[in-house]
Coordinates of C-alpha atoms and ligand atoms in Angstrom, one line a residue:
M270 CA 17.9 -26.0 112.2
A271 CA 17.6 -22.9 110.1
R272 CA 19.5 -20.6 107.8
R273 CA 19.5 -17.1 109.1
R274 CA 21.5 -13.9 108.6
V275 CA 24.0 -13.6 111.5
Y276 CA 25.6 -10.3 110.3
E277 CA 24.7 -7.4 108.2
G278 CA 27.0 -4.4 107.7
S279 CA 27.0 -1.1 105.9
V280 CA 29.4 1.9 105.4
D281 CA 28.4 5.5 105.3
Y282 CA 30.0 8.1 103.0
L283 CA 30.4 11.6 104.3
Q284 CA 30.8 14.8 102.3
I285 CA 30.0 18.2 103.8
L286 CA 31.6 20.6 101.3
N287 CA 30.8 19.9 97.7
E288 CA 33.1 20.7 94.8
K289 CA 31.7 24.2 94.6
G290 CA 32.6 24.9 98.2
V291 CA 28.9 24.8 99.3
A292 CA 28.3 23.2 102.7
D293 CA 25.5 20.9 103.6
K294 CA 23.6 22.9 106.2
K295 CA 22.5 19.9 108.2
L296 CA 26.0 18.4 108.3
E297 CA 28.2 21.5 108.6
P298 CA 30.1 21.5 111.9
K299 CA 30.0 24.7 114.0
L300 CA 33.6 25.7 113.8
S301 CA 34.9 29.1 114.8
P302 CA 36.3 31.4 112.1
G303 CA 39.7 30.9 113.8
I304 CA 39.8 27.2 113.3
L305 CA 38.5 27.5 109.7
K306 CA 41.3 29.9 108.8
T307 CA 43.9 27.8 110.6
M308 CA 42.8 24.8 108.5
F309 CA 43.0 26.8 105.2
E310 CA 46.4 28.3 106.1
L311 CA 47.8 24.9 107.0
M312 CA 46.7 23.6 103.6
L313 CA 48.3 26.6 101.9
L314 CA 51.5 26.3 103.9
T315 CA 51.6 22.5 103.1
R316 CA 51.3 23.2 99.3
A317 CA 54.1 25.8 99.5
Y318 CA 56.4 23.5 101.6
D319 CA 55.6 20.7 99.2
D320 CA 56.4 22.7 96.1
K321 CA 59.7 23.9 97.7
S322 CA 60.6 20.3 98.6
V323 CA 60.2 19.1 95.0
K324 CA 62.3 22.0 93.7
L325 CA 65.0 21.4 96.3
Q326 CA 65.2 17.8 95.3
R327 CA 65.4 18.8 91.6
Q328 CA 68.3 21.2 92.4
G329 CA 70.2 18.4 94.2
R330 CA 69.7 20.2 97.6
M331 CA 67.5 17.5 99.2
G332 CA 67.0 13.7 98.8
T333 CA 64.0 11.7 97.4
Y334 CA 60.7 13.3 98.4
A335 CA 57.1 12.1 98.4
P336 CA 54.8 15.0 97.2
I337 CA 51.6 15.7 99.1
L338 CA 50.0 17.7 96.2
G339 CA 46.2 17.2 96.2
Q340 CA 46.1 15.4 99.5
E341 CA 46.6 18.5 101.8
A342 CA 43.2 18.2 103.4
V343 CA 43.5 14.7 104.8
G344 CA 46.7 15.2 106.9
A345 CA 45.9 18.8 107.8
A346 CA 42.3 18.5 108.9
A347 CA 42.9 15.2 110.7
A348 CA 45.8 16.5 112.7
L349 CA 44.0 19.7 113.6
A350 CA 41.2 17.5 115.2
L351 CA 43.8 16.2 117.7
G352 CA 43.8 17.4 121.3
K353 CA 47.1 18.7 122.7
D354 CA 47.7 15.4 124.6
D355 CA 46.8 13.1 121.7
W356 CA 49.5 11.4 119.6
V357 CA 50.1 11.1 115.9
L358 CA 52.0 8.7 113.7
P359 CA 51.7 9.7 110.0
T360 CA 53.1 8.2 106.8
Y361 CA 55.7 9.9 104.6
R362 CA 52.8 11.7 102.7
E363 CA 51.1 13.3 105.7
T364 CA 54.0 15.4 106.9
Q365 CA 51.6 18.3 107.1
A366 CA 50.3 16.6 110.3
Y367 CA 53.7 17.4 111.9
I368 CA 53.4 21.0 110.9
A369 CA 50.0 21.1 112.6
R370 CA 51.6 19.7 115.8
G371 CA 54.2 22.4 115.8
V372 CA 57.2 20.6 114.4
P373 CA 59.5 23.2 112.9
L374 CA 59.7 23.1 109.1
E375 CA 63.5 22.8 109.1
K376 CA 63.2 19.5 110.8
L377 CA 61.1 18.1 107.9
F378 CA 63.5 19.5 105.3
M379 CA 66.4 18.0 107.2
Y380 CA 64.7 14.6 107.3
W381 CA 64.2 14.6 103.5
K382 CA 67.9 15.6 103.1
G383 CA 68.8 12.4 104.9
I384 CA 69.6 13.9 108.3
E385 CA 68.4 11.7 111.2
E386 CA 68.0 14.8 113.5
G387 CA 65.1 15.8 111.3
M388 CA 62.8 13.2 113.0
N389 CA 64.0 14.2 116.5
F390 CA 61.0 16.4 117.3
P391 CA 60.6 19.0 120.1
E392 CA 59.0 17.8 123.4
G393 CA 55.2 18.3 123.4
T394 CA 54.6 17.8 119.7
N395 CA 53.5 14.3 120.5
S396 CA 54.5 13.0 117.1
F397 CA 56.2 9.8 116.2
P398 CA 58.7 9.5 113.3
F399 CA 57.2 7.9 110.2
A400 CA 58.3 4.5 108.8
I401 CA 59.4 4.0 105.2
P402 CA 58.5 0.3 105.2
I403 CA 54.8 0.2 104.3
G404 CA 52.5 -0.7 107.2
T405 CA 55.1 -1.6 109.8
H406 CA 54.1 1.4 111.9
L407 CA 50.6 0.1 112.4
P408 CA 51.4 -2.5 115.1
H409 CA 53.4 0.3 116.8
A410 CA 50.3 2.6 116.7
V411 CA 48.2 -0.2 118.3
G412 CA 50.8 -0.7 120.9
I413 CA 51.0 3.0 121.8
A414 CA 47.2 3.2 121.9
F415 CA 47.2 0.1 124.2
A416 CA 49.8 1.7 126.5
L417 CA 47.6 4.9 126.7
K418 CA 44.6 2.8 127.7
R419 CA 46.6 0.7 130.2
A420 CA 47.9 3.9 131.8
G421 CA 44.3 5.0 132.2
R422 CA 45.0 8.2 130.2
K423 CA 42.2 9.9 128.3
Q424 CA 44.4 10.3 125.2
A425 CA 44.0 9.0 121.7
M426 CA 46.3 7.9 118.9
L427 CA 45.9 8.9 115.3
T428 CA 47.6 7.1 112.4
F429 CA 47.4 6.9 108.7
V430 CA 48.0 4.2 106.0
G431 CA 47.8 4.3 102.2
D432 CA 45.4 2.2 100.0
G433 CA 48.4 0.1 99.2
G434 CA 49.3 -0.4 102.8
T435 CA 45.9 -2.0 103.4
S436 CA 47.2 -5.1 101.6
Q437 CA 50.0 -5.6 104.1
G438 CA 49.6 -8.3 106.8
D439 CA 50.5 -5.6 109.4
F440 CA 47.3 -3.7 108.6
H441 CA 45.1 -6.7 109.3
E442 CA 46.9 -7.9 112.4
S443 CA 46.8 -4.4 113.8
L444 CA 43.1 -3.9 113.2
N445 CA 42.4 -7.3 114.7
F446 CA 44.2 -6.4 117.9
A447 CA 42.8 -2.9 118.0
G448 CA 39.3 -4.3 117.9
V449 CA 39.9 -7.0 120.4
W450 CA 41.7 -4.7 122.9
Q451 CA 39.4 -1.7 122.1
V452 CA 42.3 0.6 122.0
P453 CA 41.9 4.4 121.7
L454 CA 43.0 4.5 118.0
V455 CA 41.9 6.2 114.9
V456 CA 43.3 4.8 111.6
V457 CA 42.8 6.9 108.5
I458 CA 43.3 5.1 105.2
V459 CA 44.5 7.6 102.7
N460 CA 43.0 6.2 99.5
N461 CA 44.8 8.3 96.9
H462 CA 44.0 5.7 94.2
W463 CA 47.6 4.6 93.6
A464 CA 50.3 2.7 95.3
I465 CA 53.2 3.8 93.0
S466 CA 52.0 2.2 89.7
V467 CA 49.4 -0.2 91.2
P468 CA 45.8 1.2 90.9
R469 CA 43.3 0.9 93.7
S470 CA 41.3 -1.5 91.6
E471 CA 44.2 -4.0 91.7
Q472 CA 44.7 -3.5 95.4
S473 CA 41.5 -5.1 96.8
A474 CA 38.3 -6.5 95.5
S475 CA 36.2 -4.9 98.3
A476 CA 33.9 -2.1 97.3
T477 CA 35.3 0.3 99.9
L478 CA 38.5 0.1 102.0
A479 CA 36.5 1.4 105.0
Q480 CA 34.5 -1.8 105.1
K481 CA 37.6 -3.8 106.2
G482 CA 36.8 -2.4 109.7
L483 CA 33.6 -4.5 109.7
G484 CA 35.6 -7.7 109.7
Y485 CA 37.4 -6.7 112.8
G486 CA 34.4 -5.3 114.7
I487 CA 35.6 -1.7 114.2
P488 CA 33.2 1.2 113.3
C489 CA 34.1 2.5 109.9
I490 CA 33.2 5.4 107.6
Q491 CA 34.3 6.6 104.1
V492 CA 34.8 10.3 103.7
D493 CA 35.6 12.7 100.9
G494 CA 39.3 13.2 101.6
N495 CA 39.4 16.5 99.5
D496 CA 36.7 17.9 101.9
A497 CA 38.6 19.2 104.9
L498 CA 35.3 19.6 106.9
A499 CA 34.3 16.0 106.4
V500 CA 37.8 14.8 107.4
Y501 CA 37.8 17.0 110.4
K502 CA 34.3 15.9 111.5
A503 CA 34.9 12.2 111.1
V504 CA 38.3 12.3 112.8
S505 CA 37.0 14.5 115.7
D506 CA 34.1 12.2 116.4
A507 CA 36.4 9.1 116.2
L508 CA 38.9 10.8 118.6
I509 CA 36.1 11.6 121.1
N510 CA 35.0 8.0 121.1
A511 CA 38.6 6.8 121.5
R512 CA 39.3 9.1 124.4
S513 CA 36.0 8.1 126.2
G514 CA 36.8 4.3 126.0
K515 CA 34.6 3.5 123.0
G516 CA 37.5 1.9 121.1
P517 CA 39.0 2.4 117.6
T518 CA 37.6 3.7 114.3
L519 CA 38.6 3.1 110.7
I520 CA 38.2 6.0 108.3
E521 CA 38.8 5.8 104.6
A522 CA 39.6 9.2 103.1
V523 CA 39.1 9.2 99.3
T524 CA 41.5 11.5 97.7
Y525 CA 44.0 11.6 94.8
R526 CA 47.7 11.8 94.4
M527 CA 48.0 14.7 91.9
S528 CA 51.8 14.4 91.6
M529 CA 54.3 11.6 91.3
H530 CA 54.7 8.9 93.9
T531 CA 58.1 10.3 94.8
T532 CA 60.7 12.4 92.9
A533 CA 62.1 9.1 91.7
D534 CA 58.8 8.2 89.8
D535 CA 57.3 9.2 86.5
P536 CA 53.5 8.7 86.7
T537 CA 52.9 9.5 82.9
K538 CA 54.2 5.9 82.3
Y539 CA 51.1 4.3 84.0
R540 CA 48.2 6.8 84.3
S541 CA 46.3 9.1 81.9
D542 CA 46.2 12.9 81.9
K543 CA 42.4 12.6 81.7
E544 CA 42.2 11.0 85.1
V545 CA 44.5 13.6 86.6
N546 CA 42.5 16.4 85.1
E547 CA 39.2 15.0 86.5
W548 CA 40.7 15.2 90.0
K549 CA 42.0 18.7 89.5
K550 CA 38.4 19.9 89.6
R551 CA 38.2 18.5 93.2
D552 CA 41.2 20.4 94.5
P553 CA 40.8 20.5 98.3
I554 CA 42.3 24.0 98.7
E555 CA 40.2 25.6 95.9
R556 CA 37.0 24.1 97.5
F557 CA 37.9 25.5 101.0
R558 CA 38.8 28.9 99.6
K559 CA 35.3 29.1 98.0
Y560 CA 33.7 28.1 101.3
L561 CA 35.6 30.7 103.2
Q562 CA 34.8 33.3 100.6
K563 CA 31.1 32.6 101.0
K564 CA 31.5 33.0 104.8
K565 CA 33.3 36.3 104.2
L566 CA 36.4 34.9 105.8
W567 CA 38.6 35.2 102.6
T568 CA 39.9 38.0 100.6
K569 CA 42.7 38.1 98.0
N570 CA 44.7 40.3 100.3
Y571 CA 44.3 37.9 103.2
E572 CA 45.7 35.0 101.2
A573 CA 48.5 37.1 99.7
R574 CA 49.7 38.2 103.1
A575 CA 49.5 34.6 104.4
M576 CA 51.6 33.4 101.4
E577 CA 54.2 36.1 102.1
R578 CA 54.5 34.9 105.6
F579 CA 54.8 31.2 104.5
S580 CA 57.4 32.0 101.9
K581 CA 59.5 33.8 104.5
Q582 CA 59.0 30.9 107.0
I583 CA 60.0 28.4 104.3
D584 CA 63.1 30.3 103.2
E585 CA 64.3 30.6 106.8
A586 CA 63.7 26.9 107.4
V587 CA 65.7 26.0 104.2
A588 CA 68.6 28.2 105.4
K589 CA 68.6 26.4 108.7
M590 CA 68.6 23.0 107.0
E591 CA 71.5 24.0 104.7
A592 CA 73.5 25.4 107.6
Y593 CA 73.1 22.2 109.6
K594 CA 76.2 20.1 109.6
G595 CA 75.0 16.5 109.8
D596 CA 77.1 13.7 111.2
P597 CA 77.1 10.5 109.0
H598 CA 77.6 8.4 112.3
D599 CA 73.9 9.2 113.1
M600 CA 72.6 6.8 110.5
F601 CA 74.3 4.0 112.4
K602 CA 73.6 5.3 115.9
Y603 CA 69.8 5.6 115.7
V604 CA 68.8 2.2 114.3
W605 CA 69.0 0.3 117.6
S606 CA 69.4 1.6 121.2
E607 CA 72.9 0.0 121.1
I608 CA 74.9 -0.3 117.8
T609 CA 75.0 -3.9 116.6
D610 CA 78.3 -5.6 115.5
N611 CA 77.4 -5.5 111.8
L612 CA 76.6 -1.8 112.0
K613 CA 79.9 -1.2 113.9
E614 CA 81.7 -2.8 111.0
Q615 CA 79.8 -0.6 108.5
M616 CA 80.5 2.5 110.5
A617 CA 84.2 1.6 110.5
E618 CA 84.1 1.2 106.8
M619 CA 82.5 4.6 106.4
E620 CA 85.2 6.2 108.6
K621 CA 87.8 5.0 106.1
F622 CA 86.2 7.4 103.6
Y623 CA 85.1 10.3 105.7
G624 CA 87.3 10.1 108.8
A625 CA 86.1 9.5 112.4
G626 CA 85.2 13.1 113.2
K627 CA 82.3 15.2 111.9
P628 CA 82.8 16.0 108.2
Ligands
TPP782 C1 57.1 -3.3 103.0 C2 57.3 -2.4 101.8 N1 57.2 -2.9 100.6 C3 57.4 -2.1 99.5 C4 57.8 -0.9 99.7 C5 58.0 0.0 98.4 N2 57.0 1.0 98.4 C6 57.2 2.3 98.9 S1 55.8 3.2 98.8 C7 54.9 2.0 98.1 C8 53.4 2.2 97.7 C9 52.6 2.5 98.9 O1 51.3 2.9 98.5 P1 50.2 3.4 99.4 O2 50.2 2.6 100.7 O3 49.0 3.5 98.7 O4 50.7 4.9 99.9 P2 51.0 6.1 98.9 O5 52.4 6.0 98.5 O6 50.1 6.1 97.8 O7 50.8 7.3 99.8 C10 55.7 0.8 98.0 C11 55.2 -0.4 97.4 C12 58.0 -0.4 101.0 N3 58.4 0.9 101.2 N4 57.8 -1.2 102.0
MG783 MG1 48.2 5.2 97.7

């Protein structure tokens, strides 16, 4: 008989670009100027789309919206690491991943306006609609990854979950199966420090959220989520492993929700300006801009022209969203493959107010 250590684990932290936009030469991935500019432009477009969305909600032209501000790098860099045939299932706060996959902006505006059609994506974008219930999409993501593996395809599945979402049973059940079945899945925990008004410190007693992978036999890493290069590198490596049969990876991206939880929330009630101001210094876009400038890939004129393009693209998408005549029947039709009796009753009740035809 003896007492011996049967397991020892550790978690690495990866940062490639520091807050001044200086890259660690040993860690810097060899990316083409094209992909670096695409990454920057996607983050810029995300910020502009995000800003427009909050304004539209405030003007009563769109429904409740969950701002991305400050978290642009995570969803953008992770989605750009995907191959054409891979799949993605984001949360409500990584909708920039859809933009990366080629989902038209008007679809996203439509969704946030409450039009079901907004999550009906074009063929080939390989994107699943997100779920509002926290964590319920994770068993789906494992199932999809399992199906890809069973079909013998060399494709991977990428999904995201918030720091709050890691407390849901679905998260643990999903990681458990992902590990046992060795599915081609990459799970990115977007640790933005808050789950509405609940801070990260009250979410879990573990030192990192990444280390939760250790319990399920899944390789894990923590990355600076405001460093697009670190996110891109960690997700790319994990996707390569997933596609080549080496199983799942858990990545914790440490970032910060600079804005409110949703347009229905007031964060000044539960967090300090000091904390928010500290994170302002770590802005993912500013950091990347400095990096590109050092590489002679950025000029004021280049960014101004890109912003002009995005502003036009956004205006056109908003016009399309506003011209779309939604059908309130859709909210009943798309819940199940066949409408259930109770939904039929609710639909009939709705028709009493709006009539049976399209409004
Ligand atoms: C199952 C479930 N419980 C509660 C809610 C209400 N709710 C919406 S968002 C949220 C916080 C989620 O926080 P986190 O996972 O950290 O994601 P974040 O909003 O910070 O991106 C909660 C509790 C919900 N949508 N689903
Ligand atoms: Mg959170």
